[in-house]
Structure formats: structure tokens, C-alpha cells
Coordinates of C-alpha atoms in Angstrom, one line a residue:
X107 CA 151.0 -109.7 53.9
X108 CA 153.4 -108.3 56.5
X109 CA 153.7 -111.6 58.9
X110 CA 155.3 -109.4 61.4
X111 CA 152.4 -107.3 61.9
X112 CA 150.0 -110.3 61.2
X113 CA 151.2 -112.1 64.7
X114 CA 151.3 -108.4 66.6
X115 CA 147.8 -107.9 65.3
X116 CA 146.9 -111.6 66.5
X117 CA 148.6 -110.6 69.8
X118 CA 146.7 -107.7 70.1
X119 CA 143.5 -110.0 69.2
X120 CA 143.9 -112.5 71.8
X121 CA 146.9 -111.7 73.9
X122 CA 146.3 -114.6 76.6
X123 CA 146.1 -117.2 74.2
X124 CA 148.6 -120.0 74.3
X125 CA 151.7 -118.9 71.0
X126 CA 154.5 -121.6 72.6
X127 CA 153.4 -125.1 74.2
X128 CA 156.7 -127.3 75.8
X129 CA 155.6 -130.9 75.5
X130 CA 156.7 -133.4 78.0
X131 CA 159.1 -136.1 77.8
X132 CA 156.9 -138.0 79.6
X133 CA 154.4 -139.1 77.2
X134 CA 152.0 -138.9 80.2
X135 CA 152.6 -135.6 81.6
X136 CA 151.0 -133.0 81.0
X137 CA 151.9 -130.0 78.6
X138 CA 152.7 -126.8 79.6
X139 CA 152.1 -122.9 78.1
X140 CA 155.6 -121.6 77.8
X141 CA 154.4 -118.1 76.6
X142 CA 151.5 -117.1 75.6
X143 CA 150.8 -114.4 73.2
X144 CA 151.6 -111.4 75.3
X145 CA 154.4 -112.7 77.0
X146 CA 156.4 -113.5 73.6
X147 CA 155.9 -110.2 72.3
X148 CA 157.6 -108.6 75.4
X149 CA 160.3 -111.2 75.4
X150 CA 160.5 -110.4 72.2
X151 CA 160.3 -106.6 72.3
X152 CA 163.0 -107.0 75.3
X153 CA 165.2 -108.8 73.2
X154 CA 165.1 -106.8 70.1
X155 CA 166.4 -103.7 72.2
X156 CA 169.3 -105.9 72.8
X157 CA 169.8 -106.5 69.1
X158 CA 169.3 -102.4 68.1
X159 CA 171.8 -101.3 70.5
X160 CA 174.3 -104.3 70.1
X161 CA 174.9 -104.5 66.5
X162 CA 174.3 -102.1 63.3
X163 CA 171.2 -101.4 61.4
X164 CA 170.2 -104.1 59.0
X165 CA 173.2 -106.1 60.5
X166 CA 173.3 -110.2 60.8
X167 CA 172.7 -111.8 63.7
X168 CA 173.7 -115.5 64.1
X169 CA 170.8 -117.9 65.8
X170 CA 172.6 -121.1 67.0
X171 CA 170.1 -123.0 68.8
X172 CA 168.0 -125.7 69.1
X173 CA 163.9 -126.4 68.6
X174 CA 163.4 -124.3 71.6
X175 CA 161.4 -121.3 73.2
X176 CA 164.4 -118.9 72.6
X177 CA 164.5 -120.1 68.8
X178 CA 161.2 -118.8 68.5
X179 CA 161.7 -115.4 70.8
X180 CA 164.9 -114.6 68.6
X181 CA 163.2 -114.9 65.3
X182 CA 160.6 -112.6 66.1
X183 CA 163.0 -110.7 68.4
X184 CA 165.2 -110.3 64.9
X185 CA 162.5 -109.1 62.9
X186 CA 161.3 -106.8 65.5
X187 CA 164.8 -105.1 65.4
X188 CA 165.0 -105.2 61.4
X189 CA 168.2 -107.1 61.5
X190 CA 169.2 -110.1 59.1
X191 CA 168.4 -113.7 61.0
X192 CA 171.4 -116.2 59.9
X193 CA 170.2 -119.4 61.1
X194 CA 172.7 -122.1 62.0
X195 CA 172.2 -125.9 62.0
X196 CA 173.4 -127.2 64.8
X197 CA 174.3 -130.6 62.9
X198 CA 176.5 -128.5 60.7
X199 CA 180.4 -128.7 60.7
X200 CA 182.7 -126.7 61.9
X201 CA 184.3 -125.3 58.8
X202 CA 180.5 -124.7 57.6
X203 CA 179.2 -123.0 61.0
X204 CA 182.8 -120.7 60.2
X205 CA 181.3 -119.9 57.2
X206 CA 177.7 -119.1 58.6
X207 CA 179.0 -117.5 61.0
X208 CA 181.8 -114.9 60.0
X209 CA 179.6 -111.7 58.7
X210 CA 177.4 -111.7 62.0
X211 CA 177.7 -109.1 64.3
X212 CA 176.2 -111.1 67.3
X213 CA 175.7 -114.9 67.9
X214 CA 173.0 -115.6 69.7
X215 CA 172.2 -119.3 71.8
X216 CA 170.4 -121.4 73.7
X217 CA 171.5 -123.8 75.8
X218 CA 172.0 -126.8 73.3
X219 CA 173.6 -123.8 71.0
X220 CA 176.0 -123.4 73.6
X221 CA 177.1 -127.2 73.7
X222 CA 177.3 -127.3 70.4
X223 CA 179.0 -123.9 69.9
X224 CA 181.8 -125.1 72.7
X225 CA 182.3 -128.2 70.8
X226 CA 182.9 -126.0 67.7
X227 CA 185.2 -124.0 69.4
X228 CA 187.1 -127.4 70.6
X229 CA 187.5 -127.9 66.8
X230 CA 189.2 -125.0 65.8
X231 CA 185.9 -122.4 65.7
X232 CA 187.3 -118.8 66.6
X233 CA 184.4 -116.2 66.5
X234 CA 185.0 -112.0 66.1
X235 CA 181.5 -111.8 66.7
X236 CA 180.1 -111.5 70.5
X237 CA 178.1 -114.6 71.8
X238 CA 174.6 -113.5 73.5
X239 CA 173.0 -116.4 75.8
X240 CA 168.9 -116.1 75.6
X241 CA 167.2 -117.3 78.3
X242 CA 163.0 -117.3 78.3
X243 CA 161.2 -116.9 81.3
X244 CA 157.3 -117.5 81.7
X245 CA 156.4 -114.4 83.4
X246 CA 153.4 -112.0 83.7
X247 CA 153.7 -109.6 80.9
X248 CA 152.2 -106.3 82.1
X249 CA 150.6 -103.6 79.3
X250 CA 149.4 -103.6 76.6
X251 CA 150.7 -105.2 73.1
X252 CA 151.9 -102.4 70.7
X253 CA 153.0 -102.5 67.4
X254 CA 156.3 -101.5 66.6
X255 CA 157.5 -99.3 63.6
X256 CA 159.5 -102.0 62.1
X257 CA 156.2 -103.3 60.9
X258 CA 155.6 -100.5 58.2
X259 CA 159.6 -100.6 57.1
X260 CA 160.1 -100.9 53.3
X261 CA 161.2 -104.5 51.7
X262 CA 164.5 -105.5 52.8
X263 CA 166.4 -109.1 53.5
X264 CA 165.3 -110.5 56.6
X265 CA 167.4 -113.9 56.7
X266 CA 170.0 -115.5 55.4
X267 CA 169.2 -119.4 54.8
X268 CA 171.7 -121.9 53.8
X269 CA 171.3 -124.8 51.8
X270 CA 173.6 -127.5 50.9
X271 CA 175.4 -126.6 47.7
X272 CA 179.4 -128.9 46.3
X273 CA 181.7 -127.4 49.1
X274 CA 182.0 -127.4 52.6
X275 CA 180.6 -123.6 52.2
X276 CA 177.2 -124.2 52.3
X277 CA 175.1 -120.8 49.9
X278 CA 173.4 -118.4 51.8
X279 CA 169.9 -117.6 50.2
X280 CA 169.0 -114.4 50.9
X281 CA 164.9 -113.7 52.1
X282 CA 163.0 -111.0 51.4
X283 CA 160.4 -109.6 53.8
X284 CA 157.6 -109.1 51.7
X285 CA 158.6 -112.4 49.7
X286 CA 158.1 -114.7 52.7
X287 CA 154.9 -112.4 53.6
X288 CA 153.6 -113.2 49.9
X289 CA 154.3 -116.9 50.4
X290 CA 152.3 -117.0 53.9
X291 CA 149.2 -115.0 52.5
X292 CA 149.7 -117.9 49.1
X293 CA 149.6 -120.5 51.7
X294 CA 147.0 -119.0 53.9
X295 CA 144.2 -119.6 50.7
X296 CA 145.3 -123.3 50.3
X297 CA 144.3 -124.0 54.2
X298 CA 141.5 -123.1 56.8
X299 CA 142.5 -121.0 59.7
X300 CA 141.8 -123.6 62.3
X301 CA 144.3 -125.8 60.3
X302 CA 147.4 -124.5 62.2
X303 CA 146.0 -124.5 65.8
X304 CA 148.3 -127.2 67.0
X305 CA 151.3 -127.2 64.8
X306 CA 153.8 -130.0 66.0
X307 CA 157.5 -129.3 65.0
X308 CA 159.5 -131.9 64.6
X309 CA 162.8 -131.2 62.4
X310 CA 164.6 -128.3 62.9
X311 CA 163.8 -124.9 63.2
X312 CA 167.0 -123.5 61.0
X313 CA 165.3 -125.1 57.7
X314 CA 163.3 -122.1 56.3
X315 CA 160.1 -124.6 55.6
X316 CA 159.7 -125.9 59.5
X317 CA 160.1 -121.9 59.9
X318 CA 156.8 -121.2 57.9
X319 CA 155.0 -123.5 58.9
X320 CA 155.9 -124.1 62.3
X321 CA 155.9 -120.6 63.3
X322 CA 154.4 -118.0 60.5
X323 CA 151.2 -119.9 59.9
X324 CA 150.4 -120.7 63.7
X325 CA 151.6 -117.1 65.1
X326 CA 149.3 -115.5 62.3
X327 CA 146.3 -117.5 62.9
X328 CA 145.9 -117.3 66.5
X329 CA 147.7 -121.2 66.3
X330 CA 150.1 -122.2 69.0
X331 CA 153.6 -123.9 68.1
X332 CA 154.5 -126.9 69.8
X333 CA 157.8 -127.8 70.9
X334 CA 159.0 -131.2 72.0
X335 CA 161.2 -132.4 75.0
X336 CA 164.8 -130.4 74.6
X337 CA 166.0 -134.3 75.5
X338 CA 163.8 -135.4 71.7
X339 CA 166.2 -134.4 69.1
X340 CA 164.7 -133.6 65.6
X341 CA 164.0 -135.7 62.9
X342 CA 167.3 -135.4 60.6
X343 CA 169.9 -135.9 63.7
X344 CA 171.9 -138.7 63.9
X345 CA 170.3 -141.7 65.9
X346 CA 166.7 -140.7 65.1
X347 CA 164.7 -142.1 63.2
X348 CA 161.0 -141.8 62.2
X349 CA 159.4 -144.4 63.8
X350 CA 160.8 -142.7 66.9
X351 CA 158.1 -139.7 67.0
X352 CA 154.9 -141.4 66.3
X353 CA 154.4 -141.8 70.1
X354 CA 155.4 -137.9 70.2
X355 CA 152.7 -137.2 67.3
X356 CA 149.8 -139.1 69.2
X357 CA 150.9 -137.4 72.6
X358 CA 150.8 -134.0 70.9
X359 CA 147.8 -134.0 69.2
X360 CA 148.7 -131.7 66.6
X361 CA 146.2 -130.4 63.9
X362 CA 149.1 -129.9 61.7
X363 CA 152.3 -131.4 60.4
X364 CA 155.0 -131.2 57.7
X365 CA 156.1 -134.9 56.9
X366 CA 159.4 -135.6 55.7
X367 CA 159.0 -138.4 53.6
X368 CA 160.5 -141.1 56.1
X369 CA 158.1 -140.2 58.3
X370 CA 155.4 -140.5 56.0
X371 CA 156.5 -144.2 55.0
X372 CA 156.7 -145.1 59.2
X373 CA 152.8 -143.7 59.4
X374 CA 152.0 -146.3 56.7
X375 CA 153.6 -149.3 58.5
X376 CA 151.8 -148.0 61.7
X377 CA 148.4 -147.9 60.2
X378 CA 148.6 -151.6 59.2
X379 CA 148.8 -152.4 63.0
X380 CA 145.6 -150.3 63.7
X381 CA 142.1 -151.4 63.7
X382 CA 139.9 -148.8 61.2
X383 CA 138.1 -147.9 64.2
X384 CA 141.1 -146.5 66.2
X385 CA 143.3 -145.8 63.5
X386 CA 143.0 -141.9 63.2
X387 CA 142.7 -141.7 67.4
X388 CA 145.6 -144.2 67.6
X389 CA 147.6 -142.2 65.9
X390 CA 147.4 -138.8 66.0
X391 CA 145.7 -139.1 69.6
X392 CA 142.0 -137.1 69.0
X393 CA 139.5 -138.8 66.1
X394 CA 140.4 -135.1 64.1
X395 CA 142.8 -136.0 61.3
X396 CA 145.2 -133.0 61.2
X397 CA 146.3 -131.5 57.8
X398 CA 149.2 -133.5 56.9
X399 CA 151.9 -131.8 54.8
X400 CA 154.8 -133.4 52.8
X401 CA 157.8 -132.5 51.3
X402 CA 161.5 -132.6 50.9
X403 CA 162.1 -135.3 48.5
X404 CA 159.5 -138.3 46.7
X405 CA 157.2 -140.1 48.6
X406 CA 156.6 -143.5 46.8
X407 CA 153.0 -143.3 45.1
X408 CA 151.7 -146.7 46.7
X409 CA 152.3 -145.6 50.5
X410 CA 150.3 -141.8 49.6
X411 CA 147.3 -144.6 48.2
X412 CA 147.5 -147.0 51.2
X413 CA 147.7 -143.7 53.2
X414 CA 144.4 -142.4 51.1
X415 CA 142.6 -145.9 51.5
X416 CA 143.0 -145.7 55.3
X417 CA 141.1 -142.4 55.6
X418 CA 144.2 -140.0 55.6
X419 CA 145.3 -137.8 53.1
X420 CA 148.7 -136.4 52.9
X421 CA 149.4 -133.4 50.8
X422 CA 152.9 -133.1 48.8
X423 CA 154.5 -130.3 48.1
X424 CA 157.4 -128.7 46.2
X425 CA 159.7 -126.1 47.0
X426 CA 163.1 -124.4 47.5
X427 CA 164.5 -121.8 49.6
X428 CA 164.9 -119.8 46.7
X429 CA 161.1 -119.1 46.0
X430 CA 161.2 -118.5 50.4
X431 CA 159.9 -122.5 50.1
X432 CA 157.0 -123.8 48.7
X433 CA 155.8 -123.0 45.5
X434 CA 153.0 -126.4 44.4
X435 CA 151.2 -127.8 46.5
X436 CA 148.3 -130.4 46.7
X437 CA 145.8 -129.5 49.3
X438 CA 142.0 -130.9 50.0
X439 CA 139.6 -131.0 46.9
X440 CA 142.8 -130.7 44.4
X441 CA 145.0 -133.6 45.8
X442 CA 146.4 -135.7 42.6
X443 CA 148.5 -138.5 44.4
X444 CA 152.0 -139.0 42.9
X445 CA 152.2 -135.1 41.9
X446 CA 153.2 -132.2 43.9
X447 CA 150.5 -130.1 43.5
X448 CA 149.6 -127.0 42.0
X449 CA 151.3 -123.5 42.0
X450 CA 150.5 -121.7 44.5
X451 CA 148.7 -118.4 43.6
X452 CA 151.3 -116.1 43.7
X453 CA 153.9 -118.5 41.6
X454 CA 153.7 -118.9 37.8
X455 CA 155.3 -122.4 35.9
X456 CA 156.3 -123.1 33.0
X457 CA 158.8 -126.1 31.4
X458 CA 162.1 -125.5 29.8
X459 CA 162.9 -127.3 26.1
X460 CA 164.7 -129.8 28.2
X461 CA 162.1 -130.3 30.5
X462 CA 163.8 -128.1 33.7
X463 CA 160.7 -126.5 36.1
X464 CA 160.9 -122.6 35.6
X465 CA 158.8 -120.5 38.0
X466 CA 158.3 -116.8 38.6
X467 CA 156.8 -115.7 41.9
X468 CA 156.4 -112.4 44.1
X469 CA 158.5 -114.4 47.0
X470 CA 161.2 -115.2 45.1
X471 CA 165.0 -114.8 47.0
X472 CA 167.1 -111.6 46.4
X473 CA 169.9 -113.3 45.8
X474 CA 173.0 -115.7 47.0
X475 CA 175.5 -114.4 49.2
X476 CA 177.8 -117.0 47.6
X477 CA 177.9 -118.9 44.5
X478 CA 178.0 -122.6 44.1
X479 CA 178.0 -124.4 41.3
X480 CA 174.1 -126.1 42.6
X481 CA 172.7 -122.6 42.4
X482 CA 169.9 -121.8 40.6
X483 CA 170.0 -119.3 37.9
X484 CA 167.5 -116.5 37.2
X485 CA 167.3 -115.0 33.7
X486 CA 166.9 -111.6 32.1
X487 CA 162.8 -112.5 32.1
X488 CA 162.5 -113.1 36.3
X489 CA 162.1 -117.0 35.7
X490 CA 164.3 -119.2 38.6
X491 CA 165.8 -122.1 36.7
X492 CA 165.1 -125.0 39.6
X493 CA 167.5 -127.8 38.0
X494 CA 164.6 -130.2 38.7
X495 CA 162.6 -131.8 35.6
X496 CA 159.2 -132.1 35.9
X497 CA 156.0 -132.5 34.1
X498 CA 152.8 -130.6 34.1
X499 CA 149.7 -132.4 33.3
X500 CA 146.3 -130.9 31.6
X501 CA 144.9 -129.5 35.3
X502 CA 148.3 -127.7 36.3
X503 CA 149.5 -130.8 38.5
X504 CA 152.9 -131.1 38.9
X505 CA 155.2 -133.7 39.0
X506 CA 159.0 -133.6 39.6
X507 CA 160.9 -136.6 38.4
X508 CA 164.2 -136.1 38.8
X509 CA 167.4 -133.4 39.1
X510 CA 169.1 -132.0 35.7
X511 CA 172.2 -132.3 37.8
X512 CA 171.9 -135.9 39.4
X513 CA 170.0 -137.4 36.3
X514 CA 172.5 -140.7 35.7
X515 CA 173.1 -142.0 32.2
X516 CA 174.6 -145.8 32.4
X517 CA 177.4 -147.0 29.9
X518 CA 174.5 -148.1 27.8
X519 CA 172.9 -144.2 27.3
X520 CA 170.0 -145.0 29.4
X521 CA 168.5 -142.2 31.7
X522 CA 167.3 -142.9 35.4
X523 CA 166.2 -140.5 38.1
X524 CA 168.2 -141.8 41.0
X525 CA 165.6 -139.6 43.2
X526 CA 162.2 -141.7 42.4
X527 CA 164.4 -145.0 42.6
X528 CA 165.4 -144.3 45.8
X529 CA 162.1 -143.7 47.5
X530 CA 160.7 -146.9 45.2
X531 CA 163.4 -149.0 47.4
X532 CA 163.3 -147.3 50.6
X533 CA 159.7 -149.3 50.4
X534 CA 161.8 -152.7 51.4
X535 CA 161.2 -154.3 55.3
X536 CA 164.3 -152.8 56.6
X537 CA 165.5 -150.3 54.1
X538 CA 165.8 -146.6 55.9
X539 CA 167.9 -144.7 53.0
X540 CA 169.4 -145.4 49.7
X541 CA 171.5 -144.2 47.6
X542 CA 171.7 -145.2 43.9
X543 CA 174.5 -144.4 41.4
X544 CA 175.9 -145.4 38.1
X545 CA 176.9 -143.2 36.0
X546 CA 178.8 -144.1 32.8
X547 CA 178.5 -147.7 34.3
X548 CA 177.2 -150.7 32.2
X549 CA 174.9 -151.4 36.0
X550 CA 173.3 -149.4 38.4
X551 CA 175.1 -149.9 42.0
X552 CA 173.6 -148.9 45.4
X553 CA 174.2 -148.0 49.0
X554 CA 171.3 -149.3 51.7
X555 CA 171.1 -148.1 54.8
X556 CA 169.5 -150.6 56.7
X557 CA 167.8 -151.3 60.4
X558 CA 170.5 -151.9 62.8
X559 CA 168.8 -155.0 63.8
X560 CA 168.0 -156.6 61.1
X561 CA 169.6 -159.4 59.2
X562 CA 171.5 -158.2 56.1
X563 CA 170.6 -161.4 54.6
X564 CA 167.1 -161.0 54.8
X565 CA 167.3 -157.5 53.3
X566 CA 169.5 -158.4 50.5
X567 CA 166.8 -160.9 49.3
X568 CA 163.9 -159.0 49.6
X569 CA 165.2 -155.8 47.9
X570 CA 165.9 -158.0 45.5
X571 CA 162.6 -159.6 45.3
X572 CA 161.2 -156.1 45.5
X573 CA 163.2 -154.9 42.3
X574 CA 162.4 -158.5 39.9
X575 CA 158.7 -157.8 40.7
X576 CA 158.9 -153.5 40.2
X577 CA 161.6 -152.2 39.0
X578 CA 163.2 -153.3 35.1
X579 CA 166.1 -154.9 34.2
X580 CA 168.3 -151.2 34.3
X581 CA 167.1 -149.8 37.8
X582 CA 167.9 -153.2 39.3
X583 CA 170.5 -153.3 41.5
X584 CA 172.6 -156.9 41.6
X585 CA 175.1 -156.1 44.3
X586 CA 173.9 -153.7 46.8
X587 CA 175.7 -152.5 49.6
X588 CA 173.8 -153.0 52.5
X589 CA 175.1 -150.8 56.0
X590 CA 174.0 -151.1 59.1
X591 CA 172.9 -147.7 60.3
X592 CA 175.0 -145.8 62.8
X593 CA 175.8 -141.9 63.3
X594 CA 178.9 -142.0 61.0
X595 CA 177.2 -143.4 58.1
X596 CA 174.4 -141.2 58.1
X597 CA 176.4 -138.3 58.6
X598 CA 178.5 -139.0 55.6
X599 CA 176.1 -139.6 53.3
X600 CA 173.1 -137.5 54.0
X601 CA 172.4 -134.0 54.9
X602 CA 170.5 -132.9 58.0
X603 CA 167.3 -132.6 55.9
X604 CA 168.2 -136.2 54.9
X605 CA 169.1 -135.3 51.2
X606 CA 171.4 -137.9 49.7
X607 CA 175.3 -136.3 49.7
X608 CA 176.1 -137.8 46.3
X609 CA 179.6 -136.3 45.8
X610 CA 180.6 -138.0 49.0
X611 CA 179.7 -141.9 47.4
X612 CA 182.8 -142.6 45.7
X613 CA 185.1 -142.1 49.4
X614 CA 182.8 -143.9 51.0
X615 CA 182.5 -146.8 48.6
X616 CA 186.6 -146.7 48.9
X617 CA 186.8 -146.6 52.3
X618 CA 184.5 -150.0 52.6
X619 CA 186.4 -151.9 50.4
X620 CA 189.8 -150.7 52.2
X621 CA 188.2 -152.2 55.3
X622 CA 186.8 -155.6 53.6
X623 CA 190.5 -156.6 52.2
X624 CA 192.4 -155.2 55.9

């Protein structure tokens, strides 16, 4: 599949149709078409000119800018014009968005990229590269859609994704065209084609997963993406968390959504407060139960079976920005709770001696543009060494259960995934993140990011409770450090895509005990 010419052809299929849908801040008001099918084509068309005649063929071009209409007008705008799409998070620091951002020819923003851009600048940020502000207007768009010849060019890199790695120099991951086109057609036989009608994005747009989901599988389907509020920030910023959307999600009325795993764990508590008779309505705002994706880390197994007892399945997934994202996937009539799926049809699995997940795939990456020592090799035989362990049962189901790299082995030679542990605790009243560690250490120790509001008491004893009753004698955690959320914790120890930042633990822990004897 070629998803550029998939959405042209969809354009050219129904060209009034809604393709981009700005939700309200008010949860009251009503929604709004921001461009319909025909109107982002010629934005787009319009902007790729710019990008032809403003930088060099196959050149990069720099996207800082928030969940927005332009986001979505620039990346099809940047495959229109064959260049390579370097996406840039805007929660990213300086010295990383200097990294991003030094080979692109032309930076292009939307207003929050602009803030955020000025504030990089503030800290030191000096750009070669010329700054472009877009700026999408809903206006008729006269003529006819056509397609452009970019659609029949050969298989080249179309973006540049980068993913956390050791250093401040995050690794660029380099997509192929026809890889991500052989992941969306994969995709496309796991899923109806009403199932992306209304897809509700809610974390950002720069992660290559909210990218193919949000925007490749509506825009090829006839679907329309829907944006909220500029004023909402995305799941993953500081400040937010999940329990946050769910009013968004019922207001929206999506008939799809990626889950991050938070979010997952805050529709479980919400479905306890709902009668069975309104509990589908009540919380995804029509009596249709959308198609309910998750991924991005472990989901504990009893919240996916509450989940299932309710009435609503939710469908984990596995991937990584090196296979152009997902490669397993449970979907409906093959959903095994507690695994992540099956391969996908294009991908191919197998298990190393030491248990490591191999895969070969038609949409796997061309390659790093830097290397870091969390890269992912790829040997002589095309297989992509993941660093995660996993199991494969009898049917193909996989299930991942922990990383080569962050597997812990106490002072007393015992083995424990800190990534299952962690979701198994983040199931305690008032527990948001954790982080476990112990390595080389006769006990396993712990850093809890708690609710705000609550009392660290009352947390303290119940994860405590919680890990006597669950967990064994090694994976319980005797002195846990219990934080009260705020932007500075969160930003030191987790990622935007709320992945633990492990190497940063050790500072941290010093810096909390410098403060406790001051």
C-alpha cells in the first residue's frame, strides 16, 4: 500500500467529507469541520510547493508543532513534496530539539511550535535552518482533487522519528515509505473500515504510533481525525493526567482510540462508578463501543478482565519505531488478555536462546541516523533484535515480560522485570507511576509518584497491603519513596511517552536525601 495515494484516492472518493474535526473546549459546544477532504489536499498541495522550492530534493524538514490542523497539513504537505518529515516533541529539551533539529533545511510551526521554539531559543537554541509559520484556513477549495506524481516515486525515507535512547541525543529512526504503507495495509486486515471513522487523538502527534493511527488509518478509510482544544494538552505533558480526558473521550465520541496504559487503568476506575446500563454511553458518549487500542508499556492483567467483564474489550499491542510501530496485536475474535497479540501478517517472530523477541517484517526501519547504545541490532539474516524478552505460546500469542537491558538481578541472583512490577503497583488508590530498582541490592527499592492530594500515609499502607497480599517476598518494596506529583518530578523521571527514565534514578534519589538532611 502507498498511504499517500490511499488518502488522494479517498479524496477523490468523497472530497466533501469531513478529514479534520476541532473539538471544543467547551464540552458543550458544538464541533466544528476544520477541513474537509478537499480542502486539506489543497492546503496541502499549497504547502508542498513551498517545501519543493524552499529546500532540496529528499531534504529534511523539521515539524515543531503541536496536535493541531497544521500538524496534519505538514505531514501530508511533506509527503506530497517527497521530503524527509523530522518530527519534534515539543516536551523535548533544548540540547535534544538542537539535535533534531540541525540537518533540516526548513523548520516548520504552528503557533504552540512557535512558543515553544522562542522558549528554545531563550535557552541557548541557534537554528541555520529558516523557520516557516503554517497557518490553516477553512476555505472553499475550488477543482478538482488530482493526484500528484510523488505518489508513484520509488521507496525512499520519508521521516525521521526519534526515540529515547542513554544521552541527551535522542536516535533518529529512519522510515521507509513503503514500510509504513506495508504496516497500514497489515493493520487495515486486523480492523473494519468503519473502525476509524472518529479517531480521537490524544497524545502527541510527533510519536510515530498516534501518527498511524491517528492520521493513516482515518485519512485512508474515509475516517475523520479529531483534534482537541489547542488549550487541552496531550496525554504525556506535564500536569495531565489521565483521568483528565475521560470527559474529552465522552464529548468526542470517537469510534477509535490508542490507550496508553494510564489511561486504560483511569477507564477502569470510571466504570465502577457507572450503572451497566449507562456504562458504554457514559463513557464514551454513543451506546457504540469504539475499538479500543493499547500500548506503550504493560497494562496489569486484572484491569484488561474487569475491563472485559464490563462489556469492553481493549486490544494490546506491541511495537517499536523500528518495525514503523506495531508489529502483534490482539484484535476481536483473537484477544488473549495478558498478551500482546499476534504478529501482524506482514511480521514474522521468533525467540532468541536467551529468550530476546526477534522479528523480520516488510516495514522494518532503514536504519539509525545515530547510534546509541539502546539500539536495536539487525543481523546478517534481516531479524531486528528488540532487547525485550518475551514468550510465545502454542496459538502465536505473545507476551513481553520484561527488557534484556533493564532486567534487575538483586544481591541475592534473583531476576525481576521492573516493567510488569510497575504496572502490578501502579494498581494502588493513589499510585500514578513507579519506578522500581535494585540491582545488585539485597532489596528491591522504589519511587511512587503519587496523587497530589492524597495522604502519603494512606498510600504507604496500602501499597504495602497491596504487595503482602500479590506480590512475594523479593518484589516487595519495604521503604518506598512516595512523591507527590508535580511537573519537575515527572519530567525527570519519565519520558513524554511516560516511559520510566531509569538512568536518571540514582540523581534523583541523591538529590531527595540532600534535601531531607538540609
Amino acid at each position: 500500500m502507498n498511504v499517500l495515494s490511499e488518502i488522494m484516492a479517498q479524496a477523490l472518493h468523497t472530497p466533501d467529507a469531513p478529514a479534520v474535526v476541532q473539538l471544543a473546549a467547551d464540552c458543550t459546544a458544538p464541533e466544528a469541520v476544520a477541513l474537509t477532504y478537499r480542502q486539506l489536499v489543497a492546503q496541502a498541495q499549497r504547502l508542498a510547493s513551498v517545501l519543493i522550492d524552499d529546500t532540496p530534493a529528499a531534504g529534511q524538514v523539521g515539524l515543531v508543532m503541536g496536535n493541531s490542523v497544521e500538524w496534519v497539513v505538514a505531514d501530508l504537505a511533506s509527503m506530497l513534496a517527497a521530503r524527509v518529515e523530522v518530527p519534534v516533541p515539543l516536551a523535548f529539551s533544548v540540547d535534544q530539539a538542537r539535535h533534531l533539529l540541525q540537518g533540516c533545511a526548513l523548520v516548520l510551526v504552528d503557533e504552540a511550535g512557535e512558543r515553544t521554539l522562542d522558549m528554545w531559543r531563550c535557552a541557548g537554541l541557534r537554528l541555520s535552518a529558516a523557520v516557516r509559520s503554517v497557518s490553516v484556513v477553512n476555505e472553499p477549495a475550488p477543482g478538482r482533487v488530482s493526484t500528484p506524481a510523488a505518489c508513484a516515486a520509488t521507496d525512499s525515507v520519508i521521516k525521521v522519528i526519534h526515540t529515547s535512547g542513554t544521552t541527551s541525543r535522542p536516535k533518529g529512526v529512519k522510515i521507509r515509505r513503503d514500510g509504513l504503507g506495508a504496516l497500514v495495509e497489515a493493520l487495515w486486515q486486523r480492523a473494519r473500515r468503519d473502525d476509524y471513522q472518529r479517531y480521537l487523538v490524544l497524545v502527541p502527534l510527533s510519536l510515530l504510533i498516534e501518527q498511524v493511527t491517528a492520521l493513516y488509518m482515518p485519512l485512508t478509510s474515509g475516517g475523520a481525525v479529531l483534534l482537541p482544544a489547542p488549550s487541552l494538552a496531550p496525554l504525556g505533558s506535564p500536569g495531565v493526567i489521565a483521568e483528565d480526558r475521560l470527559d474529552l473521550i465522552r464529548q468526542a465520541r470517537p469510534t477509535a482510540m490508542t490507550l496508553t496504559p494510564a489511561l486504560v487503568e483511569a477507564i477502569a476506575r470510571r466504570v465502577e462508578t457507572l450503572g451497566a446500563i449507562e456504562r458504554i454511553e457514559g463513557l464514551f458518549g454513543t451506546p457504540r463501543l469504539p475499538l479500543l487500542a493499547a500500548g506503550g508499556g504493560p497494562v496489569d492483567v486484572e484491569v484488561l478482565l474487569r475491563l472485559q467483564r464490563a462489556g469492553i474489550d481493549v486490544f494490546q499491542g506491541y511495537g517499536l519505531s523500528e518495525n514503523s510501530s506495531v508489529a502483534t496485536w490482539n484484535f476481536r475474535g483473537a484477544n488473549r488478555v495478558g498478551s500482546v497479540g499476534q504478529a501482524l501478517p506482514h511480521v514474522t517472530l521468533r525467540l532468541g536462546a536467551d529468550g530476546e523477541l526477534l522479528l523480520r517484517s516488510s516495514s522494518l526501519f532503514a536504519g539509525y541516523t545515530n547510534e546509541d547504545p539502546s539500539s536495536c541490532a539487525l543481523d546478517d539474516e534481516g531479524w531486528l533484535h528488540t532487547g525485550d524478552l518475551a514468550r510465545i505460546d502454542a496459538d502465536g500469542f505473545v507476551s513481553i515480560i520484561g527488557r534484556k537491558k533493564t532486567m534487575i538481578i538483586t544481591g541475592n541472583g534473583r531476576n525481576v522485570s521492573p516493567e510488569w512490577l510497575e504496572a502490578a503497583y501502579r494498581q494502588v488508590p493513589g499510585v500514578e507511576q513507579a519506578i522500581v530498582y535494585g540491582d545488585r541490592q539485597a532489596f528491591m527499592g522504589g519511587v511512587f509518584i503519587i496523587d497530589a492530594q492524597a495522604d502519603p500515609a494512606d498510600v504507604g499502607a496500602a501499597i504495602a497491603a497491596f504487595a503482602r497480599t500479590h506480590l512475594n517476598e523479593i518484589e516487595q518494596i519495604a521503604q518506598p519513596l512516595l512523591i507527590p506529583r508535580s511537573e519537575e518530578a515527572m519530567r525527570r523521571l519519565f519520558t513524554v511517552t511516560g516511559r520510566p527514565r531509569r538512568d536518571q534514578v540514582p540523581a534523583f534519589l541523591n538529590d531527595c536525601t540532600a534535601r531531607i538532611r538540609a
